[in-house]
mmCIF file of C-alpha atoms in Angstrom:
data_model
loop_
_atom_site.group_PDB
_atom_site.id
_atom_site.type_symbol
_atom_site.label_atom_id
_atom_site.label_comp_id
_atom_site.label_asym_id
_atom_site.label_seq_id
_atom_site.Cartn_x
_atom_site.Cartn_y
_atom_site.Cartn_z
ATOM 1 C CA MET A 1 -68.618 -18.290 95.845
ATOM 2 C CA THR A 2 -71.985 -17.004 97.032
ATOM 3 C CA THR A 3 -72.948 -16.895 100.699
ATOM 4 C CA PRO A 4 -75.440 -19.681 101.542
ATOM 5 C CA LEU A 5 -78.914 -18.519 102.426
ATOM 6 C CA PRO A 6 -79.603 -18.504 106.177
ATOM 7 C CA LEU A 7 -80.903 -21.743 107.665
ATOM 8 C CA ILE A 8 -84.114 -21.071 109.591
ATOM 9 C CA ALA A 9 -85.737 -23.472 112.068
ATOM 10 C CA VAL A 10 -89.511 -23.139 111.671
ATOM 11 C CA THR A 11 -91.452 -24.453 114.660
ATOM 12 C CA MET A 12 -94.938 -25.766 113.852
ATOM 13 C CA GLY A 13 -96.633 -24.341 116.952
ATOM 14 C CA ASP A 14 -99.752 -25.855 118.510
ATOM 15 C CA GLY A 15 -100.877 -28.682 116.231
ATOM 16 C CA ALA A 16 -104.542 -28.119 117.102
ATOM 17 C CA GLY A 17 -104.400 -24.540 115.828
ATOM 18 C CA ILE A 18 -103.648 -22.922 112.485
ATOM 19 C CA GLY A 19 -99.869 -23.337 112.798
ATOM 20 C CA PRO A 20 -99.563 -26.386 110.498
ATOM 21 C CA GLU A 21 -101.688 -24.688 107.822
ATOM 22 C CA VAL A 22 -99.803 -21.387 107.753
ATOM 23 C CA VAL A 23 -96.433 -23.154 107.885
ATOM 24 C CA VAL A 24 -97.184 -25.321 104.852
ATOM 25 C CA ALA A 25 -98.663 -22.438 102.874
ATOM 26 C CA ALA A 26 -95.790 -20.091 103.702
ATOM 27 C CA LEU A 27 -93.063 -22.580 102.828
ATOM 28 C CA LEU A 28 -94.652 -23.066 99.415
ATOM 29 C CA ASP A 29 -94.551 -19.330 98.737
ATOM 30 C CA ASP A 30 -92.252 -18.673 95.777
ATOM 31 C CA ALA A 31 -90.339 -15.898 97.536
ATOM 32 C CA VAL A 32 -89.398 -17.883 100.638
ATOM 33 C CA LEU A 33 -86.789 -20.147 99.023
ATOM 34 C CA THR A 34 -85.103 -17.097 97.498
ATOM 35 C CA ARG A 35 -84.507 -15.704 100.995
ATOM 36 C CA CYS A 36 -83.743 -18.633 103.300
ATOM 37 C CA ARG A 37 -83.471 -22.387 103.811
ATOM 38 C CA PRO A 38 -86.400 -23.282 106.085
ATOM 39 C CA VAL A 39 -86.659 -26.579 107.959
ATOM 40 C CA VAL A 40 -89.768 -27.299 110.030
ATOM 41 C CA ILE A 41 -89.481 -28.714 113.532
ATOM 42 C CA GLY A 42 -92.853 -30.405 113.976
ATOM 43 C CA ASP A 43 -95.072 -33.303 113.034
ATOM 44 C CA ALA A 44 -95.003 -34.616 109.459
ATOM 45 C CA ARG A 45 -98.422 -36.297 109.630
ATOM 46 C CA ARG A 46 -100.069 -33.084 110.818
ATOM 47 C CA LEU A 47 -98.376 -31.087 108.080
ATOM 48 C CA ARG A 48 -99.617 -33.541 105.453
ATOM 49 C CA GLU A 49 -103.137 -33.191 106.843
ATOM 50 C CA ALA A 50 -102.807 -29.403 106.696
ATOM 51 C CA ALA A 51 -101.655 -29.590 103.076
ATOM 52 C CA ARG A 52 -104.636 -31.804 102.240
ATOM 53 C CA ILE A 53 -107.054 -29.405 103.915
ATOM 54 C CA ARG A 54 -105.658 -26.524 101.891
ATOM 55 C CA GLY A 55 -105.852 -28.497 98.640
ATOM 56 C CA LEU A 56 -102.077 -28.541 98.110
ATOM 57 C CA GLN A 57 -101.829 -31.899 96.349
ATOM 58 C CA GLU A 58 -98.412 -31.138 94.864
ATOM 59 C CA CYS A 59 -96.844 -30.447 98.258
ATOM 60 C CA GLU A 60 -94.173 -32.943 99.382
ATOM 61 C CA ILE A 61 -93.700 -33.215 103.149
ATOM 62 C CA ALA A 62 -90.187 -34.671 103.328
ATOM 63 C CA VAL A 63 -88.925 -36.040 106.641
ATOM 64 C CA VAL A 64 -85.232 -35.379 107.332
ATOM 65 C CA GLU A 65 -83.264 -36.793 110.239
ATOM 66 C CA HIS A 66 -80.630 -34.061 110.214
ATOM 67 C CA LEU A 67 -80.627 -30.490 108.924
ATOM 68 C CA ARG A 68 -77.858 -31.391 106.505
ATOM 69 C CA ASP A 69 -80.217 -33.840 104.791
ATOM 70 C CA ALA A 70 -82.668 -31.124 103.750
ATOM 71 C CA GLU A 71 -83.112 -30.336 100.064
ATOM 72 C CA PHE A 72 -84.614 -27.023 99.059
ATOM 73 C CA THR A 73 -86.698 -27.320 95.935
ATOM 74 C CA PRO A 74 -90.082 -25.827 94.996
ATOM 75 C CA GLY A 75 -93.019 -27.780 96.424
ATOM 76 C CA ARG A 76 -90.932 -29.546 99.102
ATOM 77 C CA VAL A 77 -91.324 -28.903 102.839
ATOM 78 C CA ASN A 78 -88.484 -30.335 104.926
ATOM 79 C CA VAL A 79 -89.455 -31.420 108.434
ATOM 80 C CA VAL A 80 -87.616 -32.849 111.407
ATOM 81 C CA ASP A 81 -90.473 -35.092 112.559
ATOM 82 C CA LEU A 82 -90.835 -35.469 116.329
ATOM 83 C CA ALA A 83 -94.022 -37.523 115.801
ATOM 84 C CA LEU A 84 -95.639 -36.373 119.037
ATOM 85 C CA LEU A 85 -99.219 -35.841 117.872
ATOM 86 C CA PRO A 86 -101.889 -38.580 117.623
ATOM 87 C CA ALA A 87 -103.560 -39.118 114.274
ATOM 88 C CA ASP A 88 -106.973 -38.264 115.727
ATOM 89 C CA LEU A 89 -105.977 -34.960 117.355
ATOM 90 C CA PRO A 90 -109.000 -32.693 116.798
ATOM 91 C CA TRP A 91 -108.576 -29.297 115.181
ATOM 92 C CA GLY A 92 -109.576 -26.241 117.166
ATOM 93 C CA LYS A 93 -109.704 -27.809 120.631
ATOM 94 C CA LEU A 94 -107.360 -27.179 123.522
ATOM 95 C CA SER A 95 -105.068 -30.164 124.049
ATOM 96 C CA PRO A 96 -102.293 -30.758 126.618
ATOM 97 C CA VAL A 97 -100.759 -33.203 124.138
ATOM 98 C CA ALA A 98 -100.535 -30.459 121.513
ATOM 99 C CA GLY A 99 -99.221 -28.052 124.164
ATOM 100 C CA ASN A 100 -96.432 -30.447 125.107
ATOM 101 C CA ALA A 101 -95.549 -31.070 121.461
ATOM 102 C CA ALA A 102 -95.335 -27.319 120.826
ATOM 103 C CA TYR A 103 -92.924 -27.074 123.760
ATOM 104 C CA GLU A 104 -90.753 -29.874 122.364
ATOM 105 C CA PHE A 105 -90.641 -28.203 118.941
ATOM 106 C CA ILE A 106 -89.358 -25.002 120.551
ATOM 107 C CA LYS A 107 -86.913 -26.914 122.754
ATOM 108 C CA LEU A 108 -85.239 -28.549 119.767
ATOM 109 C CA ALA A 109 -85.092 -25.262 117.851
ATOM 110 C CA ALA A 110 -83.444 -23.616 120.856
ATOM 111 C CA GLU A 111 -80.887 -26.423 121.092
ATOM 112 C CA LEU A 112 -80.056 -25.991 117.413
ATOM 113 C CA ALA A 113 -79.654 -22.254 117.921
ATOM 114 C CA VAL A 114 -77.360 -22.641 120.922
ATOM 115 C CA ALA A 115 -75.269 -25.160 118.961
ATOM 116 C CA GLY A 116 -74.953 -22.684 116.087
ATOM 117 C CA GLU A 117 -76.682 -25.017 113.632
ATOM 118 C CA VAL A 118 -79.371 -22.534 112.575
ATOM 119 C CA HIS A 119 -79.188 -18.827 111.813
ATOM 120 C CA GLY A 120 -82.674 -17.965 113.029
ATOM 121 C CA ILE A 121 -85.931 -19.309 114.448
ATOM 122 C CA CYS A 122 -89.380 -18.610 113.041
ATOM 123 C CA THR A 123 -92.323 -19.739 115.151
ATOM 124 C CA ALA A 124 -95.935 -20.557 114.419
ATOM 125 C CA PRO A 125 -98.302 -19.729 117.309
ATOM 126 C CA LEU A 126 -98.605 -21.790 120.444
ATOM 127 C CA ASN A 127 -101.499 -21.754 122.896
ATOM 128 C CA LYS A 128 -100.499 -20.606 126.382
ATOM 129 C CA GLU A 129 -103.337 -22.495 128.084
ATOM 130 C CA ALA A 130 -102.362 -25.725 126.322
ATOM 131 C CA LEU A 131 -98.717 -25.113 127.190
ATOM 132 C CA HIS A 132 -99.625 -24.697 130.869
ATOM 133 C CA ALA A 133 -101.940 -27.733 130.795
ATOM 134 C CA ALA A 134 -98.913 -29.748 129.677
ATOM 135 C CA GLY A 135 -96.949 -28.535 132.702
ATOM 136 C CA HIS A 136 -94.790 -25.927 130.972
ATOM 137 C CA MET A 137 -95.449 -22.764 132.978
ATOM 138 C CA TYR A 138 -94.154 -20.001 130.743
ATOM 139 C CA PRO A 139 -96.047 -16.826 129.758
ATOM 140 C CA GLY A 140 -95.165 -17.318 126.080
ATOM 141 C CA HIS A 141 -92.513 -17.869 123.428
ATOM 142 C CA THR A 142 -90.333 -14.962 124.576
ATOM 143 C CA GLU A 143 -89.787 -16.192 128.108
ATOM 144 C CA LEU A 144 -89.603 -19.834 127.050
ATOM 145 C CA LEU A 145 -86.862 -19.207 124.503
ATOM 146 C CA ALA A 146 -84.910 -17.068 126.968
ATOM 147 C CA HIS A 147 -84.981 -19.961 129.468
ATOM 148 C CA LEU A 148 -84.087 -22.630 126.916
ATOM 149 C CA THR A 149 -81.141 -20.674 125.521
ATOM 150 C CA GLY A 150 -79.837 -19.575 128.921
ATOM 151 C CA THR A 151 -80.364 -15.912 128.045
ATOM 152 C CA ASP A 152 -80.735 -13.621 131.037
ATOM 153 C CA GLU A 153 -82.709 -10.882 129.319
ATOM 154 C CA VAL A 154 -84.486 -10.519 125.982
ATOM 155 C CA SER A 155 -86.947 -8.063 124.493
ATOM 156 C CA MET A 156 -90.160 -8.480 122.554
ATOM 157 C CA MET A 157 -90.402 -6.430 119.379
ATOM 158 C CA LEU A 158 -93.459 -6.101 117.140
ATOM 159 C CA SER A 159 -93.016 -5.125 113.512
ATOM 160 C CA THR A 160 -95.614 -3.952 110.994
ATOM 161 C CA GLU A 161 -95.356 -1.959 107.785
ATOM 162 C CA LYS A 162 -96.385 1.236 109.586
ATOM 163 C CA VAL A 163 -94.761 0.956 112.993
ATOM 164 C CA LYS A 164 -92.251 -1.064 114.992
ATOM 165 C CA VAL A 165 -92.266 -1.269 118.785
ATOM 166 C CA ILE A 166 -90.018 -2.872 121.395
ATOM 167 C CA HIS A 167 -91.181 -3.466 124.966
ATOM 168 C CA VAL A 168 -89.351 -2.710 128.197
ATOM 169 C CA THR A 169 -91.712 -5.090 130.065
ATOM 170 C CA THR A 170 -94.230 -7.584 128.690
ATOM 171 C CA HIS A 171 -96.155 -10.342 130.430
ATOM 172 C CA ILE A 172 -96.529 -8.952 133.937
ATOM 173 C CA GLY A 173 -99.186 -6.871 135.660
ATOM 174 C CA LEU A 174 -99.200 -3.112 135.222
ATOM 175 C CA ILE A 175 -98.203 -2.317 138.819
ATOM 176 C CA ASP A 176 -95.363 -4.854 138.600
ATOM 177 C CA ALA A 177 -94.265 -3.381 135.272
ATOM 178 C CA VAL A 178 -93.974 0.144 136.696
ATOM 179 C CA ASN A 179 -91.987 -1.208 139.645
ATOM 180 C CA ARG A 180 -89.658 -3.185 137.367
ATOM 181 C CA ILE A 181 -88.830 -0.316 135.018
ATOM 182 C CA GLU A 182 -85.497 1.295 135.887
ATOM 183 C CA PRO A 183 -82.832 3.187 133.904
ATOM 184 C CA GLY A 184 -80.631 0.144 133.260
ATOM 185 C CA LEU A 185 -83.499 -1.919 131.854
ATOM 186 C CA VAL A 186 -84.663 0.977 129.681
ATOM 187 C CA GLU A 187 -81.145 1.494 128.353
ATOM 188 C CA ARG A 188 -80.597 -2.186 127.563
ATOM 189 C CA THR A 189 -83.971 -2.436 125.827
ATOM 190 C CA VAL A 190 -83.288 0.588 123.625
ATOM 191 C CA ARG A 191 -79.852 -0.801 122.731
ATOM 192 C CA ARG A 192 -81.381 -4.133 121.694
ATOM 193 C CA GLY A 193 -83.924 -2.274 119.584
ATOM 194 C CA HIS A 194 -81.227 -0.122 117.999
ATOM 195 C CA GLU A 195 -79.129 -3.160 117.079
ATOM 196 C CA ALA A 196 -82.168 -4.956 115.643
ATOM 197 C CA MET A 197 -83.027 -1.970 113.446
ATOM 198 C CA VAL A 198 -79.441 -1.692 112.207
ATOM 199 C CA ARG A 199 -79.437 -5.429 111.482
ATOM 200 C CA ALA A 200 -82.657 -4.987 109.502
ATOM 201 C CA GLY A 201 -81.098 -2.288 107.323
ATOM 202 C CA THR A 202 -81.745 1.037 109.109
ATOM 203 C CA PRO A 203 -78.225 2.297 109.904
ATOM 204 C CA ASN A 204 -79.240 5.302 112.024
ATOM 205 C CA PRO A 205 -82.686 4.607 113.471
ATOM 206 C CA VAL A 206 -84.676 7.367 115.133
ATOM 207 C CA ILE A 207 -86.130 5.873 118.314
ATOM 208 C CA GLY A 208 -89.069 7.329 120.208
ATOM 209 C CA VAL A 209 -89.290 6.329 123.880
ATOM 210 C CA CYS A 210 -92.712 6.428 125.547
ATOM 211 C CA GLY A 211 -93.311 7.718 129.022
ATOM 212 C CA ILE A 212 -95.076 5.749 131.740
ATOM 213 C CA ASN A 213 -97.774 8.195 132.787
ATOM 214 C CA PRO A 214 -100.397 10.006 130.671
ATOM 215 C CA HIS A 215 -98.742 12.819 128.688
ATOM 216 C CA ALA A 216 -95.374 11.406 129.852
ATOM 217 C CA GLY A 217 -96.088 12.917 133.265
ATOM 218 C CA GLU A 218 -96.558 16.446 131.895
ATOM 219 C CA ASN A 219 -93.806 17.954 134.037
ATOM 220 C CA GLY A 220 -94.969 16.294 137.220
ATOM 221 C CA LEU A 221 -98.693 16.848 136.779
ATOM 222 C CA PHE A 222 -99.350 13.094 136.478
ATOM 223 C CA GLY A 223 -97.634 10.394 138.478
ATOM 224 C CA TYR A 224 -94.743 10.737 140.885
ATOM 225 C CA GLY A 225 -91.821 11.682 138.659
ATOM 226 C CA GLU A 226 -91.374 8.203 137.150
ATOM 227 C CA GLU A 227 -90.176 9.569 133.818
ATOM 228 C CA GLU A 228 -87.403 11.640 135.402
ATOM 229 C CA GLU A 229 -86.367 8.811 137.686
ATOM 230 C CA LYS A 230 -86.662 5.755 135.435
ATOM 231 C CA ILE A 231 -86.327 6.913 131.806
ATOM 232 C CA VAL A 232 -84.439 10.213 131.478
ATOM 233 C CA PRO A 233 -81.095 8.906 132.895
ATOM 234 C CA ALA A 234 -81.137 6.068 130.346
ATOM 235 C CA LEU A 235 -81.823 8.458 127.468
ATOM 236 C CA GLU A 236 -78.944 10.682 128.500
ATOM 237 C CA LYS A 237 -76.518 7.737 128.448
ATOM 238 C CA LEU A 238 -77.867 6.465 125.126
ATOM 239 C CA ARG A 239 -77.579 9.832 123.408
ATOM 240 C CA ALA A 240 -74.031 10.215 124.722
ATOM 241 C CA ALA A 241 -73.257 6.866 123.063
ATOM 242 C CA GLY A 242 -74.646 8.028 119.706
ATOM 243 C CA VAL A 243 -78.101 6.430 119.843
ATOM 244 C CA ASP A 244 -80.828 8.746 118.546
ATOM 245 C CA ALA A 245 -83.319 8.057 121.341
ATOM 246 C CA ARG A 246 -85.927 10.759 121.943
ATOM 247 C CA GLY A 247 -88.367 11.194 124.792
ATOM 248 C CA PRO A 248 -89.988 10.490 127.111
ATOM 249 C CA LEU A 249 -92.924 10.879 124.715
ATOM 250 C CA PRO A 250 -96.658 10.855 125.426
ATOM 251 C CA ALA A 251 -97.687 7.372 124.314
ATOM 252 C CA ASP A 252 -101.006 8.581 122.885
ATOM 253 C CA THR A 253 -99.196 10.602 120.207
ATOM 254 C CA ALA A 254 -95.966 8.601 119.794
ATOM 255 C CA PHE A 255 -97.584 5.896 117.666
ATOM 256 C CA PHE A 256 -99.332 8.433 115.433
ATOM 257 C CA LEU A 257 -95.997 10.115 114.798
ATOM 258 C CA ALA A 258 -94.320 6.758 114.129
ATOM 259 C CA ALA A 259 -97.055 5.743 111.686
ATOM 260 C CA ARG A 260 -96.462 8.887 109.640
ATOM 261 C CA GLY A 261 -92.711 8.242 109.588
ATOM 262 C CA ASP A 262 -91.235 10.428 112.328
ATOM 263 C CA TYR A 263 -89.792 7.455 114.223
ATOM 264 C CA ASP A 264 -88.305 4.167 113.034
ATOM 265 C CA LEU A 265 -88.946 2.426 116.363
ATOM 266 C CA ILE A 266 -91.098 3.111 119.404
ATOM 267 C CA VAL A 267 -90.106 1.879 122.868
ATOM 268 C CA ALA A 268 -93.169 0.929 124.949
ATOM 269 C CA MET A 269 -92.903 0.666 128.696
ATOM 270 C CA TYR A 270 -95.457 -2.127 129.166
ATOM 271 C CA HIS A 271 -97.404 -4.732 127.204
ATOM 272 C CA ASP A 272 -100.658 -3.001 126.257
ATOM 273 C CA GLN A 273 -98.990 0.355 125.655
ATOM 274 C CA GLY A 274 -97.262 -1.228 122.668
ATOM 275 C CA HIS A 275 -99.560 -4.053 121.625
ATOM 276 C CA GLY A 276 -102.781 -2.057 121.347
ATOM 277 C CA PRO A 277 -101.618 0.473 118.732
ATOM 278 C CA VAL A 278 -99.651 -2.124 116.768
ATOM 279 C CA LYS A 279 -102.655 -4.408 116.433
ATOM 280 C CA VAL A 280 -104.795 -1.526 115.209
ATOM 281 C CA LEU A 281 -102.152 -0.425 112.714
ATOM 282 C CA GLY A 282 -101.290 -3.764 111.146
ATOM 283 C CA ILE A 283 -101.842 -7.099 112.889
ATOM 284 C CA GLU A 284 -102.651 -8.854 109.593
ATOM 285 C CA ALA A 285 -99.054 -8.678 108.399
ATOM 286 C CA GLY A 286 -97.458 -8.153 111.791
ATOM 287 C CA VAL A 287 -94.381 -9.993 113.001
ATOM 288 C CA ASN A 288 -93.290 -10.678 116.576
ATOM 289 C CA LEU A 289 -89.521 -10.719 117.163
ATOM 290 C CA THR A 290 -87.442 -11.727 120.154
ATOM 291 C CA VAL A 291 -84.156 -9.834 120.274
ATOM 292 C CA GLY A 292 -81.262 -10.690 122.555
ATOM 293 C CA LEU A 293 -81.225 -14.464 121.906
ATOM 294 C CA PRO A 294 -78.259 -16.284 120.313
ATOM 295 C CA VAL A 295 -80.175 -15.965 117.023
ATOM 296 C CA ILE A 296 -83.055 -13.793 115.916
ATOM 297 C CA ARG A 297 -86.510 -15.232 116.519
ATOM 298 C CA THR A 298 -89.516 -14.064 114.554
ATOM 299 C CA SER A 299 -93.130 -15.134 114.721
ATOM 300 C CA VAL A 300 -96.539 -14.380 113.348
ATOM 301 C CA ASP A 301 -98.350 -11.732 115.365
ATOM 302 C CA HIS A 302 -101.545 -13.751 115.771
ATOM 303 C CA GLY A 303 -102.706 -16.666 117.865
ATOM 304 C CA THR A 304 -103.718 -20.259 117.251
ATOM 305 C CA ALA A 305 -107.187 -19.207 115.969
ATOM 306 C CA PHE A 306 -108.955 -22.356 117.144
ATOM 307 C CA ASP A 307 -112.208 -21.028 115.630
ATOM 308 C CA ILE A 308 -110.927 -21.543 112.067
ATOM 309 C CA ALA A 309 -108.265 -24.242 112.585
ATOM 310 C CA GLY A 310 -108.656 -27.131 110.171
ATOM 311 C CA SER A 311 -110.843 -25.140 107.777
ATOM 312 C CA GLY A 312 -108.132 -24.141 105.309
ATOM 313 C CA ARG A 313 -109.049 -20.464 105.685
ATOM 314 C CA ALA A 314 -106.034 -19.270 107.697
ATOM 315 C CA GLU A 315 -104.016 -16.508 106.028
ATOM 316 C CA ALA A 316 -100.290 -17.228 105.697
ATOM 317 C CA GLY A 317 -99.126 -13.669 104.964
ATOM 318 C CA SER A 318 -97.825 -13.022 108.462
ATOM 319 C CA MET A 319 -95.787 -16.252 108.399
ATOM 320 C CA VAL A 320 -94.287 -15.321 105.029
ATOM 321 C CA GLU A 321 -93.356 -11.924 106.456
ATOM 322 C CA ALA A 322 -91.927 -13.543 109.603
ATOM 323 C CA LEU A 323 -89.712 -15.752 107.461
ATOM 324 C CA ARG A 324 -88.614 -12.740 105.415
ATOM 325 C CA GLN A 325 -87.585 -10.825 108.504
ATOM 326 C CA ALA A 326 -85.868 -13.858 110.054
ATOM 327 C CA ALA A 327 -83.789 -14.225 106.912
ATOM 328 C CA GLU A 328 -83.074 -10.517 106.686
ATOM 329 C CA MET A 329 -81.942 -10.147 110.271
ATOM 330 C CA ALA A 330 -80.001 -13.427 110.391
ATOM 331 C CA THR A 331 -77.664 -12.517 107.576
ATOM 332 C CA ALA A 332 -76.148 -9.239 108.766
ATOM 333 C CA PRO A 333 -74.440 -9.319 112.173
ATOM 334 C CA VAL A 334 -74.111 -5.878 113.771
ATOM 335 C CA ALA A 335 -71.581 -4.616 116.277
ATOM 336 C CA PRO A 336 -73.219 -3.261 119.445
ATOM 337 C CA VAL A 337 -73.114 0.461 120.160
ATOM 338 C CA ALA A 338 -70.307 1.448 122.525
#
């Protein structure tokens, strides 16, 4: 008996953006069906339109009522059709209707995850402004999924070929981020990153932890001792538990060292500290992960790209990579570090 491939819920994202195009293209990639069983949560009519735009005449968009009804054969895209988008929805324009539909796609995927019916979630991009226009006031996928799954705390992790980074804080202002950082949060974030790396096949990851201030404070020269107060106690506990966490490191050199292979994972203290270097080093094939949920969630590391939506020019490589990592991390549970 062979172990069944992991079942991945693929949310279609904002229907006015490039989500439908990259989802269809990725699910027709030959390698995807060798790694997982993907089922789209979305809109069948919009997916058919996306397939037409991309010239994929042989693509079959097959509506399934239940996940158990899905059949996984080349050229077939299984979709649980919520039918929430009008036929005349324009491409590339902000739409509250599309924002609400994107929310409903995520909501169903979260329900399936909580019920244990899927082994992972892979998301196409949503548009935050459209989401808010529809009345769903969440900063993004990470916070939305945490709310929908009843998870108290999750972490955002970005993964590229050259560097991986997990964030202690994300979608809050810089002053608020510094105030929120404390040893317990740093420790929990590093542990989530460690477990994610082990799950992905790195049994003993070397983790570099950034400081908050320039040069990681440079022995009190910059800042007010935030590194010693907020980061060092967490690192001491982590190292005592067997986690190879090093730092606090100057952020301006940490990513260079990670890119050359010195670190398997970098821990960023706030949003732009991590996002900026990652997007320079590999946004084209980057993947966004949410760790700490009932199942792993991966996503493309790009937006809805309204400027090219509906043109057939959107690259699907990041979605293929997101599906690969969702499958990889869904199949190997890992025991948490003591």
